[in-house]
Amino acid sequence: NSSVTHLCLFDSQMTDDSVAIISRSLHCNQALVSLNLGGNRISDAGAICLAETLTMNSALRSLKLHGNQIGDEGATALAHACTRNSSLTSLHCGYNKMTCKGTEQC
């Protein structure tokens, strides 16, 4: 849908499988500029899936992933994706399971 520009799925019990479906749709969606996936059950696997999508999507400006279960591996993948994505200007990853090792990559 090209008319949806903001999508809030905060506290929607989203899992890594749910994120994989959203990620696939973001490959070709150039309308969505803001995605809030905070307060869900997304782990490293979901973050890695989103990171792969970020390297191909040039529309998303804001991604909120706060309050999930993302650890160091997911944080590292997101950090590397951000180096190849020039459109994303806001990434919220607080209140996850990443340690200093993961946050150093960001």
mmCIF file of N, CA and C in Angstrom:
data_model
loop_
_atom_site.group_PDB
_atom_site.id
_atom_site.type_symbol
_atom_site.label_atom_id
_atom_site.label_comp_id
_atom_site.label_asym_id
_atom_site.label_seq_id
_atom_site.Cartn_x
_atom_site.Cartn_y
_atom_site.Cartn_z
ATOM 1 N N ASN A 1 0.854 -1.179 0.000
ATOM 2 C CA ASN A 1 0.000 0.000 0.000
ATOM 3 C C ASN A 1 0.900 1.243 0.000
ATOM 4 N N SER A 2 0.778 2.057 -0.996
ATOM 5 C CA SER A 2 1.654 3.227 -1.101
ATOM 6 C C SER A 2 1.156 4.426 -0.309
ATOM 7 N N SER A 3 -0.003 4.317 0.337
ATOM 8 C CA SER A 3 -0.508 5.457 1.101
ATOM 9 C C SER A 3 -0.118 5.382 2.581
ATOM 10 N N VAL A 4 0.323 4.245 3.051
ATOM 11 C CA VAL A 4 0.732 4.097 4.445
ATOM 12 C C VAL A 4 2.178 4.557 4.577
ATOM 13 N N THR A 5 2.391 5.598 5.366
ATOM 14 C CA THR A 5 3.741 6.122 5.556
ATOM 15 C C THR A 5 4.276 5.869 6.965
ATOM 16 N N HIS A 6 3.390 5.635 7.929
ATOM 17 C CA HIS A 6 3.788 5.373 9.310
ATOM 18 C C HIS A 6 3.045 4.129 9.796
ATOM 19 N N LEU A 7 3.779 3.215 10.434
ATOM 20 C CA LEU A 7 3.176 1.989 10.939
ATOM 21 C C LEU A 7 3.670 1.748 12.351
ATOM 22 N N CYS A 8 2.733 1.689 13.296
ATOM 23 C CA CYS A 8 3.067 1.457 14.697
ATOM 24 C C CYS A 8 2.535 0.089 15.108
ATOM 25 N N LEU A 9 3.461 -0.818 15.414
ATOM 26 C CA LEU A 9 3.119 -2.161 15.890
ATOM 27 C C LEU A 9 3.703 -2.376 17.280
ATOM 28 N N PHE A 10 3.738 -1.299 18.052
ATOM 29 C CA PHE A 10 4.263 -1.333 19.409
ATOM 30 C C PHE A 10 3.453 -2.308 20.262
ATOM 31 N N ASP A 11 4.151 -3.137 21.024
ATOM 32 C CA ASP A 11 3.519 -4.062 21.964
ATOM 33 C C ASP A 11 2.442 -4.921 21.286
ATOM 34 N N SER A 12 2.795 -5.480 20.138
ATOM 35 C CA SER A 12 1.854 -6.297 19.361
ATOM 36 C C SER A 12 2.231 -7.775 19.359
ATOM 37 N N GLN A 13 3.093 -8.173 20.280
ATOM 38 C CA GLN A 13 3.552 -9.553 20.390
ATOM 39 C C GLN A 13 4.216 -10.047 19.102
ATOM 40 N N MET A 14 4.908 -9.138 18.429
ATOM 41 C CA MET A 14 5.621 -9.490 17.206
ATOM 42 C C MET A 14 6.816 -10.374 17.548
ATOM 43 N N THR A 15 7.050 -11.383 16.719
ATOM 44 C CA THR A 15 8.168 -12.300 16.891
ATOM 45 C C THR A 15 9.125 -12.156 15.701
ATOM 46 N N ASP A 16 10.178 -12.940 15.712
ATOM 47 C CA ASP A 16 11.115 -12.929 14.588
ATOM 48 C C ASP A 16 10.417 -13.346 13.291
ATOM 49 N N ASP A 17 9.502 -14.298 13.383
ATOM 50 C CA ASP A 17 8.752 -14.725 12.193
ATOM 51 C C ASP A 17 7.906 -13.580 11.640
ATOM 52 N N SER A 18 7.281 -12.812 12.521
ATOM 53 C CA SER A 18 6.483 -11.660 12.094
ATOM 54 C C SER A 18 7.368 -10.622 11.407
ATOM 55 N N VAL A 19 8.540 -10.411 11.976
ATOM 56 C CA VAL A 19 9.476 -9.437 11.418
ATOM 57 C C VAL A 19 9.958 -9.879 10.034
ATOM 58 N N ALA A 20 10.118 -11.172 9.842
ATOM 59 C CA ALA A 20 10.546 -11.681 8.532
ATOM 60 C C ALA A 20 9.513 -11.338 7.464
ATOM 61 N N ILE A 21 8.241 -11.425 7.808
ATOM 62 C CA ILE A 21 7.172 -11.080 6.860
ATOM 63 C C ILE A 21 7.198 -9.586 6.559
ATOM 64 N N ILE A 22 7.339 -8.781 7.598
ATOM 65 C CA ILE A 22 7.401 -7.326 7.408
ATOM 66 C C ILE A 22 8.627 -6.962 6.572
ATOM 67 N N SER A 23 9.745 -7.594 6.859
ATOM 68 C CA SER A 23 10.980 -7.302 6.126
ATOM 69 C C SER A 23 10.830 -7.581 4.641
ATOM 70 N N ARG A 24 10.201 -8.693 4.312
ATOM 71 C CA ARG A 24 10.001 -9.018 2.896
ATOM 72 C C ARG A 24 9.164 -7.950 2.200
ATOM 73 N N SER A 25 8.175 -7.432 2.899
ATOM 74 C CA SER A 25 7.330 -6.401 2.277
ATOM 75 C C SER A 25 8.073 -5.073 2.145
ATOM 76 N N LEU A 26 9.045 -4.837 3.009
ATOM 77 C CA LEU A 26 9.814 -3.597 2.935
ATOM 78 C C LEU A 26 10.816 -3.586 1.784
ATOM 79 N N HIS A 27 11.116 -4.742 1.232
ATOM 80 C CA HIS A 27 12.047 -4.802 0.103
ATOM 81 C C HIS A 27 11.548 -3.965 -1.072
ATOM 82 N N CYS A 28 10.242 -3.960 -1.268
ATOM 83 C CA CYS A 28 9.700 -3.239 -2.427
ATOM 84 C C CYS A 28 8.866 -2.022 -2.030
ATOM 85 N N ASN A 29 8.662 -1.804 -0.736
ATOM 86 C CA ASN A 29 7.847 -0.677 -0.293
ATOM 87 C C ASN A 29 8.713 0.577 -0.180
ATOM 88 N N GLN A 30 8.347 1.604 -0.914
ATOM 89 C CA GLN A 30 9.093 2.859 -0.863
ATOM 90 C C GLN A 30 8.261 3.992 -0.258
ATOM 91 N N ALA A 31 7.124 3.646 0.371
ATOM 92 C CA ALA A 31 6.261 4.661 0.966
ATOM 93 C C ALA A 31 6.435 4.771 2.479
ATOM 94 N N LEU A 32 6.696 3.654 3.146
ATOM 95 C CA LEU A 32 6.779 3.639 4.603
ATOM 96 C C LEU A 32 8.045 4.359 5.062
ATOM 97 N N VAL A 33 7.872 5.394 5.869
ATOM 98 C CA VAL A 33 9.015 6.164 6.362
ATOM 99 C C VAL A 33 9.260 5.968 7.857
ATOM 100 N N SER A 34 8.271 5.428 8.564
ATOM 101 C CA SER A 34 8.404 5.255 10.007
ATOM 102 C C SER A 34 7.799 3.918 10.416
ATOM 103 N N LEU A 35 8.591 3.115 11.143
ATOM 104 C CA LEU A 35 8.137 1.796 11.600
ATOM 105 C C LEU A 35 8.488 1.642 13.068
ATOM 106 N N ASN A 36 7.480 1.409 13.892
ATOM 107 C CA ASN A 36 7.670 1.228 15.326
ATOM 108 C C ASN A 36 7.388 -0.227 15.675
ATOM 109 N N LEU A 37 8.447 -0.956 16.016
ATOM 110 C CA LEU A 37 8.331 -2.352 16.434
ATOM 111 C C LEU A 37 8.756 -2.521 17.884
ATOM 112 N N GLY A 38 8.673 -1.448 18.654
ATOM 113 C CA GLY A 38 9.070 -1.476 20.053
ATOM 114 C C GLY A 38 8.150 -2.330 20.901
ATOM 115 N N GLY A 39 8.682 -2.834 22.011
ATOM 116 C CA GLY A 39 7.889 -3.566 22.979
ATOM 117 C C GLY A 39 7.397 -4.916 22.504
ATOM 118 N N ASN A 40 8.165 -5.581 21.674
ATOM 119 C CA ASN A 40 7.763 -6.877 21.150
ATOM 120 C C ASN A 40 8.733 -7.965 21.595
ATOM 121 N N ARG A 41 8.776 -9.074 20.878
ATOM 122 C CA ARG A 41 9.635 -10.209 21.240
ATOM 123 C C ARG A 41 10.657 -10.479 20.135
ATOM 124 N N ILE A 42 11.214 -9.422 19.604
ATOM 125 C CA ILE A 42 12.176 -9.537 18.508
ATOM 126 C C ILE A 42 13.568 -9.797 19.089
ATOM 127 N N SER A 43 14.213 -10.829 18.564
ATOM 128 C CA SER A 43 15.556 -11.188 19.036
ATOM 129 C C SER A 43 16.596 -10.871 17.961
ATOM 130 N N ASP A 44 17.780 -11.422 18.116
ATOM 131 C CA ASP A 44 18.841 -11.208 17.137
ATOM 132 C C ASP A 44 18.414 -11.621 15.732
ATOM 133 N N ALA A 45 17.721 -12.741 15.616
ATOM 134 C CA ALA A 45 17.305 -13.230 14.291
ATOM 135 C C ALA A 45 16.425 -12.205 13.578
ATOM 136 N N GLY A 46 15.499 -11.603 14.283
ATOM 137 C CA GLY A 46 14.644 -10.579 13.691
ATOM 138 C C GLY A 46 15.416 -9.319 13.346
ATOM 139 N N ALA A 47 16.341 -8.946 14.209
ATOM 140 C CA ALA A 47 17.159 -7.753 13.952
ATOM 141 C C ALA A 47 18.043 -7.965 12.726
ATOM 142 N N ILE A 48 18.586 -9.164 12.581
ATOM 143 C CA ILE A 48 19.431 -9.467 11.420
ATOM 144 C C ILE A 48 18.596 -9.415 10.146
ATOM 145 N N CYS A 49 17.391 -9.920 10.207
ATOM 146 C CA CYS A 49 16.485 -9.870 9.057
ATOM 147 C C CYS A 49 16.179 -8.417 8.680
ATOM 148 N N LEU A 50 15.905 -7.588 9.670
ATOM 149 C CA LEU A 50 15.656 -6.165 9.414
ATOM 150 C C LEU A 50 16.905 -5.482 8.864
ATOM 151 N N ALA A 51 18.060 -5.856 9.376
ATOM 152 C CA ALA A 51 19.310 -5.259 8.908
ATOM 153 C C ALA A 51 19.525 -5.543 7.426
ATOM 154 N N GLU A 52 19.241 -6.764 7.007
ATOM 155 C CA GLU A 52 19.369 -7.108 5.589
ATOM 156 C C GLU A 52 18.429 -6.259 4.743
ATOM 157 N N THR A 53 17.237 -6.014 5.253
ATOM 158 C CA THR A 53 16.263 -5.194 4.541
ATOM 159 C C THR A 53 16.723 -3.747 4.454
ATOM 160 N N LEU A 54 17.334 -3.248 5.514
ATOM 161 C CA LEU A 54 17.789 -1.851 5.525
ATOM 162 C C LEU A 54 18.804 -1.575 4.426
ATOM 163 N N THR A 55 19.548 -2.586 4.021
ATOM 164 C CA THR A 55 20.531 -2.367 2.967
ATOM 165 C C THR A 55 19.873 -2.178 1.600
ATOM 166 N N MET A 56 18.584 -2.561 1.495
ATOM 167 C CA MET A 56 17.877 -2.462 0.214
ATOM 168 C C MET A 56 16.786 -1.406 0.193
ATOM 169 N N ASN A 57 16.338 -0.979 1.357
ATOM 170 C CA ASN A 57 15.224 -0.034 1.434
ATOM 171 C C ASN A 57 15.769 1.388 1.564
ATOM 172 N N SER A 58 15.291 2.274 0.712
ATOM 173 C CA SER A 58 15.778 3.654 0.756
ATOM 174 C C SER A 58 14.707 4.645 1.190
ATOM 175 N N ALA A 59 13.592 4.152 1.710
ATOM 176 C CA ALA A 59 12.508 5.040 2.121
ATOM 177 C C ALA A 59 12.432 5.222 3.637
ATOM 178 N N LEU A 60 12.695 4.163 4.387
ATOM 179 C CA LEU A 60 12.515 4.198 5.835
ATOM 180 C C LEU A 60 13.448 5.216 6.477
ATOM 181 N N ARG A 61 12.881 6.115 7.264
ATOM 182 C CA ARG A 61 13.652 7.160 7.945
ATOM 183 C C ARG A 61 13.803 6.886 9.447
ATOM 184 N N SER A 62 12.789 6.223 10.027
ATOM 185 C CA SER A 62 12.786 6.000 11.468
ATOM 186 C C SER A 62 12.397 4.551 11.765
ATOM 187 N N LEU A 63 13.206 3.892 12.594
ATOM 188 C CA LEU A 63 12.941 2.514 12.998
ATOM 189 C C LEU A 63 13.080 2.429 14.510
ATOM 190 N N LYS A 64 12.015 2.034 15.169
ATOM 191 C CA LYS A 64 12.015 1.921 16.632
ATOM 192 C C LYS A 64 11.972 0.449 17.012
ATOM 193 N N LEU A 65 13.014 0.012 17.711
ATOM 194 C CA LEU A 65 13.137 -1.380 18.140
ATOM 195 C C LEU A 65 13.346 -1.484 19.648
ATOM 196 N N HIS A 66 13.050 -0.431 20.376
ATOM 197 C CA HIS A 66 13.268 -0.418 21.818
ATOM 198 C C HIS A 66 12.369 -1.444 22.520
ATOM 199 N N GLY A 67 12.853 -1.981 23.632
ATOM 200 C CA GLY A 67 12.059 -2.885 24.445
ATOM 201 C C GLY A 67 11.837 -4.258 23.826
ATOM 202 N N ASN A 68 12.820 -4.773 23.126
ATOM 203 C CA ASN A 68 12.736 -6.110 22.557
ATOM 204 C C ASN A 68 13.775 -7.006 23.232
ATOM 205 N N GLN A 69 14.239 -8.023 22.536
ATOM 206 C CA GLN A 69 15.213 -8.967 23.093
ATOM 207 C C GLN A 69 16.457 -9.055 22.200
ATOM 208 N N ILE A 70 16.807 -7.939 21.595
ATOM 209 C CA ILE A 70 17.933 -7.900 20.670
ATOM 210 C C ILE A 70 19.246 -7.866 21.450
ATOM 211 N N GLY A 71 20.143 -8.773 21.083
ATOM 212 C CA GLY A 71 21.444 -8.857 21.732
ATOM 213 C C GLY A 71 22.548 -8.270 20.861
ATOM 214 N N ASP A 72 23.769 -8.628 21.192
ATOM 215 C CA ASP A 72 24.941 -8.074 20.509
ATOM 216 C C ASP A 72 24.990 -8.411 19.021
ATOM 217 N N GLU A 73 24.625 -9.632 18.668
ATOM 218 C CA GLU A 73 24.673 -10.034 17.264
ATOM 219 C C GLU A 73 23.704 -9.203 16.416
ATOM 220 N N GLY A 74 22.510 -8.988 16.923
ATOM 221 C CA GLY A 74 21.527 -8.166 16.215
ATOM 222 C C GLY A 74 21.950 -6.711 16.143
ATOM 223 N N ALA A 75 22.528 -6.215 17.241
ATOM 224 C CA ALA A 75 22.989 -4.824 17.267
ATOM 225 C C ALA A 75 24.101 -4.602 16.252
ATOM 226 N N THR A 76 25.006 -5.557 16.158
ATOM 227 C CA THR A 76 26.105 -5.452 15.196
ATOM 228 C C THR A 76 25.578 -5.450 13.767
ATOM 229 N N ALA A 77 24.623 -6.325 13.480
ATOM 230 C CA ALA A 77 24.040 -6.380 12.134
ATOM 231 C C ALA A 77 23.351 -5.065 11.788
ATOM 232 N N LEU A 78 22.615 -4.498 12.729
ATOM 233 C CA LEU A 78 21.936 -3.222 12.489
ATOM 234 C C LEU A 78 22.949 -2.098 12.265
ATOM 235 N N ALA A 79 24.017 -2.104 13.051
ATOM 236 C CA ALA A 79 25.046 -1.066 12.906
ATOM 237 C C ALA A 79 25.688 -1.124 11.527
ATOM 238 N N HIS A 80 26.003 -2.321 11.075
ATOM 239 C CA HIS A 80 26.611 -2.467 9.746
ATOM 240 C C HIS A 80 25.634 -2.059 8.648
ATOM 241 N N ALA A 81 24.363 -2.380 8.829
ATOM 242 C CA ALA A 81 23.355 -1.997 7.830
ATOM 243 C C ALA A 81 23.233 -0.477 7.742
ATOM 244 N N CYS A 82 23.354 0.186 8.872
ATOM 245 C CA CYS A 82 23.245 1.643 8.879
ATOM 246 C C CYS A 82 24.370 2.312 8.101
ATOM 247 N N THR A 83 25.500 1.657 7.999
ATOM 248 C CA THR A 83 26.604 2.240 7.231
ATOM 249 C C THR A 83 26.323 2.187 5.731
ATOM 250 N N ARG A 84 25.392 1.327 5.325
ATOM 251 C CA ARG A 84 25.057 1.200 3.902
ATOM 252 C C ARG A 84 23.694 1.782 3.562
ATOM 253 N N ASN A 85 23.028 2.369 4.547
ATOM 254 C CA ASN A 85 21.711 2.957 4.326
ATOM 255 C C ASN A 85 21.791 4.443 4.652
ATOM 256 N N SER A 86 21.573 5.284 3.644
ATOM 257 C CA SER A 86 21.685 6.733 3.867
ATOM 258 C C SER A 86 20.352 7.387 4.199
ATOM 259 N N SER A 87 19.252 6.654 4.124
ATOM 260 C CA SER A 87 17.947 7.269 4.382
ATOM 261 C C SER A 87 17.541 7.189 5.853
ATOM 262 N N LEU A 88 17.964 6.164 6.567
ATOM 263 C CA LEU A 88 17.570 5.998 7.964
ATOM 264 C C LEU A 88 18.270 7.047 8.818
ATOM 265 N N THR A 89 17.483 7.881 9.470
ATOM 266 C CA THR A 89 18.053 8.943 10.295
ATOM 267 C C THR A 89 17.806 8.743 11.783
ATOM 268 N N SER A 90 16.937 7.773 12.132
ATOM 269 C CA SER A 90 16.600 7.553 13.530
ATOM 270 C C SER A 90 16.431 6.058 13.792
ATOM 271 N N LEU A 91 17.231 5.535 14.718
ATOM 272 C CA LEU A 91 17.150 4.131 15.107
ATOM 273 C C LEU A 91 17.143 4.064 16.622
ATOM 274 N N HIS A 92 16.053 3.595 17.189
ATOM 275 C CA HIS A 92 15.903 3.496 18.646
ATOM 276 C C HIS A 92 16.031 2.035 19.052
ATOM 277 N N CYS A 93 17.066 1.720 19.842
ATOM 278 C CA CYS A 93 17.332 0.338 20.237
ATOM 279 C C CYS A 93 17.478 0.162 21.743
ATOM 280 N N GLY A 94 17.053 1.119 22.525
ATOM 281 C CA GLY A 94 17.197 1.025 23.971
ATOM 282 C C GLY A 94 16.370 -0.096 24.569
ATOM 283 N N TYR A 95 16.719 -0.482 25.783
ATOM 284 C CA TYR A 95 15.980 -1.491 26.542
ATOM 285 C C TYR A 95 15.905 -2.829 25.808
ATOM 286 N N ASN A 96 17.049 -3.276 25.312
ATOM 287 C CA ASN A 96 17.182 -4.588 24.710
ATOM 288 C C ASN A 96 18.205 -5.386 25.522
ATOM 289 N N LYS A 97 18.683 -6.482 24.987
ATOM 290 C CA LYS A 97 19.620 -7.343 25.710
ATOM 291 C C LYS A 97 21.063 -7.162 25.265
ATOM 292 N N MET A 98 21.333 -6.109 24.500
ATOM 293 C CA MET A 98 22.702 -5.891 24.048
ATOM 294 C C MET A 98 23.576 -5.390 25.185
ATOM 295 N N THR A 99 24.842 -5.737 25.099
ATOM 296 C CA THR A 99 25.820 -5.318 26.104
ATOM 297 C C THR A 99 26.669 -4.180 25.514
ATOM 298 N N CYS A 100 27.672 -3.801 26.239
ATOM 299 C CA CYS A 100 28.590 -2.761 25.746
ATOM 300 C C CYS A 100 29.211 -3.179 24.417
ATOM 301 N N LYS A 101 29.484 -4.483 24.265
ATOM 302 C CA LYS A 101 30.075 -4.984 23.024
ATOM 303 C C LYS A 101 29.167 -4.671 21.819
ATOM 304 N N GLY A 102 27.878 -4.903 21.965
ATOM 305 C CA GLY A 102 26.930 -4.644 20.887
ATOM 306 C C GLY A 102 26.715 -3.169 20.623
ATOM 307 N N THR A 103 26.672 -2.383 21.687
ATOM 308 C CA THR A 103 26.415 -0.960 21.507
ATOM 309 C C THR A 103 27.624 -0.219 20.960
ATOM 310 N N GLU A 104 28.807 -0.768 21.144
ATOM 311 C CA GLU A 104 30.008 -0.139 20.572
ATOM 312 C C GLU A 104 29.977 -0.146 19.056
ATOM 313 N N GLN A 105 29.254 -1.079 18.474
ATOM 314 C CA GLN A 105 29.171 -1.176 17.027
ATOM 315 C C GLN A 105 28.287 -0.081 16.437
ATOM 316 N N CYS A 106 27.389 0.455 17.234
ATOM 317 C CA CYS A 106 26.416 1.446 16.748
ATOM 318 C C CYS A 106 27.021 2.823 16.627
#
